[in-house]
Amino acid sequence: MSKVEIDALTAEFFGAFDNRGGKPADVARIRRLVLPAGVIVKTGPELTVYTVDEFVEPREKLLNDGRLVEFSEWETSERTDIAGDIASRFGAYRKSGILDGEPFEGGGTKTIQFVRTPQGWRIAAFSWYDQP
């Protein structure tokens, strides 16, 4: 059952950024999916560590102000290891959208750390690497 719940949580996480068809992206749901003190890290040339609010606020603006439209990202493969009340997921993803009028596609790798709480599985931390 835990794997099914983690799969659903991961799909809900990726879905938070989806604004295809003119619907507003529900980035605020990240505040429910990630623990309040969760750690979010972007790797690459500009390593950035975010709090949940530091991560959510600029993405809410970008995905809902018309600059980034028809955006979605989705997992293409994953490996999930579960041990009791902790789990770790390592997966590849793709993304596409239209930024400032220009179509783009990309992808990379995300790693997500999960913990089981009294309210169910939540994300304790996630990191990603975008392929250049």
Backbone as JSON, one array per atom type, in Angstrom:
{
  "sequence": "MSKVEIDALTAEFFGAFDNRGGKPADVARIRRLVLPAGVIVKTGPELTVYTVDEFVEPREKLLNDGRLVEFSEWETSERTDIAGDIASRFGAYRKSGILDGEPFEGGGTKTIQFVRTPQGWRIAAFSWYDQP",
  "N": [[0.82, -1.2, 0.0], [2.0, 1.24, 0.7], [3.68, 1.95, -1.48], [1.82, 2.52, -3.5], [0.59, 4.76, -2.35], [2.77, 6.53, -2.23], [3.36, 6.75, -4.96], [1.02, 8.09, -5.77], [1.25, 10.48, -4.31], [3.58, 11.5, -5.45], [2.72, 11.89, -8.11], [0.8, 13.85, -7.62], [2.47, 15.88, -6.71], [4.04, 16.46, -9.07], [1.93, 17.32, -10.65], [1.28, 19.76, -9.53], [2.49, 21.83, -10.88], [1.34, 22.09, -13.31], [-0.11, 23.88, -15.89], [-1.55, 23.63, -18.19], [-3.86, 24.18, -20.87], [-4.9, 26.55, -19.99], [-5.59, 26.42, -17.33], [-5.16, 27.37, -13.88], [-2.01, 26.91, -12.29], [-1.54, 24.89, -9.44], [0.44, 25.5, -7.4], [0.58, 26.05, -4.72], [-0.19, 23.77, -3.4], [2.09, 22.41, -2.8], [2.85, 23.21, -0.29], [1.28, 21.62, 1.32], [2.05, 19.05, 0.63], [4.75, 18.87, 1.22], [6.75, 18.71, 4.13], [6.58, 21.31, 6.62], [9.16, 22.27, 7.35], [10.66, 21.28, 5.3], [13.34, 20.51, 2.99], [14.55, 21.88, 0.02], [16.33, 21.53, -2.91], [18.08, 22.84, -5.63], [20.28, 21.71, -8.01], [23.32, 22.01, -9.94], [24.87, 24.55, -11.99], [24.26, 26.78, -10.45], [23.88, 26.23, -7.42], [21.17, 26.03, -5.28], [19.44, 26.39, -2.27], [16.29, 25.99, -0.92], [13.63, 27.15, 1.23], [10.3, 25.93, 1.85], [8.44, 28.02, 1.27], [10.13, 29.83, -0.11], [10.58, 28.38, -2.39], [7.99, 27.95, -3.46], [6.69, 30.52, -3.87], [7.94, 32.16, -6.08], [7.45, 30.4, -8.2], [4.7, 30.13, -8.26], [4.04, 32.69, -9.16], [5.39, 32.78, -11.69], [4.09, 30.68, -13.08], [1.5, 31.54, -13.18], [1.3, 34.12, -14.16], [1.27, 34.43, -16.86], [3.69, 34.34, -18.23], [4.86, 31.78, -18.4], [3.38, 29.24, -19.98], [1.11, 26.52, -20.83], [2.51, 24.53, -19.49], [3.99, 21.57, -18.23], [5.25, 18.87, -16.25], [6.6, 15.59, -15.93], [7.13, 12.32, -14.62], [9.38, 9.94, -16.01], [10.66, 7.64, -15.43], [11.29, 5.67, -12.5], [12.66, 4.74, -9.3], [11.85, 3.38, -6.28], [12.55, 3.06, -2.91], [11.51, 1.62, 0.08], [11.46, 1.65, 3.57], [10.03, 0.77, 6.33], [8.84, 3.58, 7.86], [10.06, 5.41, 6.18], [11.06, 6.57, 2.95], [12.65, 6.58, -0.26], [12.95, 8.08, -3.39], [14.08, 7.96, -6.69], [14.2, 9.46, -9.71], [13.71, 9.96, -13.27], [12.68, 12.76, -15.25], [10.6, 14.66, -17.52], [9.91, 17.81, -19.08], [7.83, 20.41, -20.42], [6.83, 23.39, -22.13], [5.75, 26.79, -22.77], [7.71, 29.5, -22.69], [7.82, 32.89, -22.25], [6.76, 33.15, -24.84], [8.25, 31.34, -26.3], [8.57, 28.0, -27.25], [9.68, 25.23, -25.25], [11.55, 22.35, -24.17], [12.64, 19.98, -21.79], [14.51, 18.17, -19.3], [15.45, 15.98, -16.61], [16.68, 14.85, -13.46], [15.16, 13.84, -10.45], [15.27, 13.55, -6.94], [13.5, 12.34, -4.23], [12.68, 12.48, -0.84], [10.73, 10.74, 1.45], [8.53, 10.65, 4.29], [6.52, 8.85, 6.61], [3.77, 10.24, 8.11], [1.45, 11.07, 10.81], [-0.65, 12.0, 9.24], [-0.34, 10.72, 6.87], [1.81, 9.85, 4.05], [4.43, 12.2, 3.44], [6.52, 14.66, 1.85], [9.82, 15.03, 2.78], [12.12, 16.1, 1.79], [13.4, 17.3, -1.33], [15.35, 17.15, -4.31], [16.71, 18.39, -7.36], [18.13, 17.92, -10.63], [18.68, 19.51, -13.57], [19.09, 18.53, -16.88], [21.61, 19.85, -18.99]],
  "CA": [[0.0, 0.0, 0.0], [2.85, 2.43, 0.78], [4.16, 2.32, -2.83], [0.69, 3.15, -4.18], [0.42, 6.09, -1.76], [3.92, 7.35, -2.65], [3.14, 7.04, -6.38], [-0.03, 9.1, -5.86], [1.82, 11.73, -3.79], [4.52, 11.98, -6.47], [1.92, 12.41, -9.23], [0.21, 15.11, -7.17], [3.59, 16.82, -6.7], [4.31, 16.89, -10.44], [0.74, 18.01, -11.13], [1.18, 21.11, -8.95], [3.08, 22.82, -11.79], [0.65, 21.96, -14.6], [-1.05, 24.97, -16.23], [-2.01, 23.41, -19.56], [-5.26, 24.46, -21.15], [-5.32, 27.79, -19.34], [-5.95, 26.27, -15.92], [-4.11, 27.88, -13.01], [-1.18, 25.92, -11.6], [-1.83, 24.84, -8.0], [1.74, 25.33, -6.75], [0.39, 26.14, -3.27], [-0.36, 22.43, -2.82], [3.4, 21.96, -2.32], [2.87, 23.45, 1.16], [0.6, 20.49, 1.97], [2.76, 17.82, 0.31], [6.09, 18.92, 1.81], [6.76, 19.11, 5.54], [6.85, 22.76, 6.74], [10.6, 22.54, 7.4], [11.29, 20.49, 4.25], [14.49, 21.09, 2.31], [14.42, 21.79, -1.44], [17.64, 21.9, -3.45], [18.35, 22.82, -7.07], [21.72, 21.54, -8.23], [23.78, 22.58, -11.2], [25.86, 25.62, -11.88], [23.87, 27.69, -9.36], [23.29, 25.47, -6.33], [20.25, 26.85, -4.51], [18.68, 25.69, -1.25], [15.07, 26.74, -0.68], [12.56, 26.75, 2.14], [9.1, 25.66, 1.06], [7.9, 29.28, 0.75], [11.07, 30.38, -1.1], [10.39, 27.6, -3.61], [6.62, 28.08, -3.99], [6.25, 31.87, -4.26], [8.28, 32.58, -7.44], [6.85, 29.5, -9.18], [3.29, 30.54, -8.37], [4.01, 33.89, -10.01], [5.8, 32.42, -13.05], [3.12, 29.8, -13.71], [0.17, 32.13, -13.21], [1.3, 35.5, -14.67], [1.25, 34.43, -18.32], [5.03, 34.17, -18.85], [5.08, 30.35, -18.66], [2.07, 28.66, -20.24], [1.09, 25.16, -21.36], [3.63, 23.85, -18.84], [3.8, 20.38, -17.41], [6.4, 17.99, -16.11], [6.13, 14.25, -15.61], [8.14, 11.29, -14.42], [9.51, 8.98, -17.09], [11.09, 6.4, -14.79], [11.55, 5.88, -11.08], [12.99, 3.63, -8.4], [11.45, 3.78, -4.93], [12.91, 2.14, -1.83], [10.73, 1.9, 1.27], [11.87, 0.93, 4.77], [9.2, 1.23, 7.44], [8.2, 4.88, 7.69], [10.85, 6.29, 5.32], [11.18, 6.1, 1.56], [13.47, 7.4, -1.13], [12.59, 7.89, -4.8], [15.03, 8.54, -7.62], [13.51, 9.32, -10.98], [13.93, 10.87, -14.4], [11.47, 13.47, -15.62], [10.61, 15.54, -18.67], [9.05, 18.97, -18.92], [7.67, 21.21, -21.63], [5.96, 24.54, -21.98], [6.05, 27.96, -23.59], [8.22, 30.55, -21.81], [7.96, 34.16, -22.97], [6.4, 32.94, -26.24], [9.14, 30.38, -26.96], [8.41, 26.62, -26.77], [10.9, 24.57, -24.76], [11.45, 21.04, -23.56], [13.82, 19.68, -21.01], [14.37, 17.01, -18.43], [16.48, 15.84, -15.61], [16.54, 13.83, -12.44], [14.72, 14.3, -9.14], [15.28, 12.61, -5.84], [12.52, 12.77, -3.24], [12.7, 11.74, 0.42], [9.4, 10.71, 2.04], [8.34, 10.11, 5.63], [5.12, 8.61, 6.94], [3.35, 11.06, 9.25], [0.08, 10.69, 11.2], [-1.55, 12.4, 8.16], [0.03, 9.97, 5.67], [3.15, 10.13, 3.52], [4.75, 13.57, 3.06], [7.87, 14.86, 1.33], [10.71, 15.67, 3.74], [13.13, 16.83, 1.02], [13.59, 16.89, -2.72], [16.41, 17.83, -5.05], [16.65, 18.07, -8.79], [19.22, 18.26, -11.55], [18.2, 19.67, -14.94], [20.1, 18.27, -17.89], [21.89, 21.06, -19.79]],
  "C": [[0.86, 1.26, 0.0], [3.31, 2.89, -0.6], [3.05, 3.01, -3.61], [0.49, 4.58, -3.66], [1.55, 7.03, -2.19], [3.8, 7.7, -4.14], [2.11, 8.16, -6.54], [0.48, 10.46, -5.39], [2.78, 12.34, -4.82], [3.78, 12.56, -7.66], [1.27, 13.74, -8.85], [1.26, 16.22, -7.13], [3.87, 17.35, -8.11], [3.14, 17.7, -11.0], [0.6, 19.43, -10.61], [1.65, 22.2, -9.9], [2.36, 22.9, -13.13], [-0.31, 23.13, -14.82], [-1.53, 24.85, -17.67], [-3.49, 23.75, -19.69], [-5.8, 25.69, -20.45], [-5.71, 27.64, -17.88], [-4.82, 26.82, -15.04], [-3.31, 26.73, -12.38], [-1.45, 26.03, -10.1], [-0.53, 24.6, -7.23], [1.6, 25.37, -5.23], [0.23, 24.76, -2.63], [0.97, 21.86, -2.31], [3.48, 22.16, -0.8], [2.19, 22.33, 1.93], [1.39, 19.2, 1.78], [4.12, 17.71, 0.98], [5.97, 19.34, 3.27], [7.13, 20.59, 5.64], [8.34, 23.11, 6.75], [11.36, 21.73, 6.35], [12.41, 21.26, 3.55], [14.36, 20.83, 0.81], [15.72, 22.32, -2.04], [17.65, 21.77, -4.97], [19.85, 22.7, -7.24], [22.1, 22.22, -9.54], [24.72, 23.74, -10.96], [25.54, 26.6, -10.75], [23.13, 26.9, -8.3], [22.44, 26.4, -5.48], [19.49, 25.97, -3.54], [17.5, 26.56, -0.87], [14.33, 26.25, 0.56], [11.35, 26.48, 1.26], [8.55, 26.96, 0.46], [8.82, 29.9, -0.31], [10.94, 29.66, -2.44], [9.04, 27.92, -4.26], [6.35, 29.46, -4.58], [6.67, 32.28, -5.67], [7.66, 31.68, -8.51], [5.36, 29.77, -9.34], [3.16, 31.72, -9.33], [4.3, 33.52, -11.47], [4.72, 31.62, -13.78], [1.74, 30.43, -13.85], [0.13, 33.56, -13.75], [1.34, 35.59, -16.19], [2.6, 34.28, -18.99], [5.29, 32.72, -19.24], [3.71, 29.69, -18.77], [2.23, 27.26, -20.83], [2.23, 24.32, -20.79], [3.16, 22.6, -18.12], [5.15, 19.68, -17.28], [5.9, 16.65, -15.58], [7.31, 13.31, -15.46], [8.18, 10.36, -15.62], [10.02, 7.64, -16.59], [11.35, 6.7, -13.32], [11.95, 4.58, -10.4], [12.65, 4.12, -7.0], [11.83, 2.69, -3.96], [12.17, 2.58, -0.58], [11.24, 1.03, 2.41], [11.06, 1.49, 5.94], [8.52, 2.54, 7.09], [9.04, 5.88, 6.91], [10.91, 5.69, 3.92], [12.02, 7.09, 0.78], [13.12, 7.05, -2.57], [13.61, 8.62, -5.66], [14.42, 8.36, -9.0], [13.92, 10.34, -12.02], [12.6, 11.54, -14.72], [11.71, 14.29, -16.88], [9.69, 16.71, -18.36], [8.95, 19.69, -20.24], [6.7, 22.35, -21.34], [6.34, 25.62, -22.97], [6.44, 29.09, -22.65], [8.48, 31.8, -22.63], [7.75, 33.98, -24.48], [7.24, 31.91, -26.97], [8.93, 28.98, -26.39], [9.75, 26.07, -26.27], [10.54, 23.19, -24.21], [12.72, 20.81, -22.79], [13.57, 18.44, -20.17], [15.5, 16.97, -17.44], [16.15, 14.71, -14.66], [16.08, 14.49, -11.15], [14.91, 13.17, -8.14], [14.37, 13.19, -4.75], [12.62, 11.86, -2.02], [11.32, 11.86, 1.06], [9.46, 10.2, 3.47], [6.84, 9.89, 5.84], [4.79, 9.41, 8.2], [1.97, 10.56, 9.7], [-0.96, 11.04, 10.12], [-1.26, 11.64, 6.86], [1.43, 10.36, 5.2], [3.28, 11.6, 3.13], [6.19, 13.61, 2.57], [8.68, 15.6, 2.4], [11.75, 16.53, 3.01], [13.04, 16.39, -0.44], [14.67, 17.77, -3.35], [16.24, 17.48, -6.51], [17.88, 18.59, -9.51], [18.62, 18.34, -12.94], [19.36, 19.38, -15.9], [20.32, 19.53, -18.71], [21.38, 20.93, -21.21]]
}
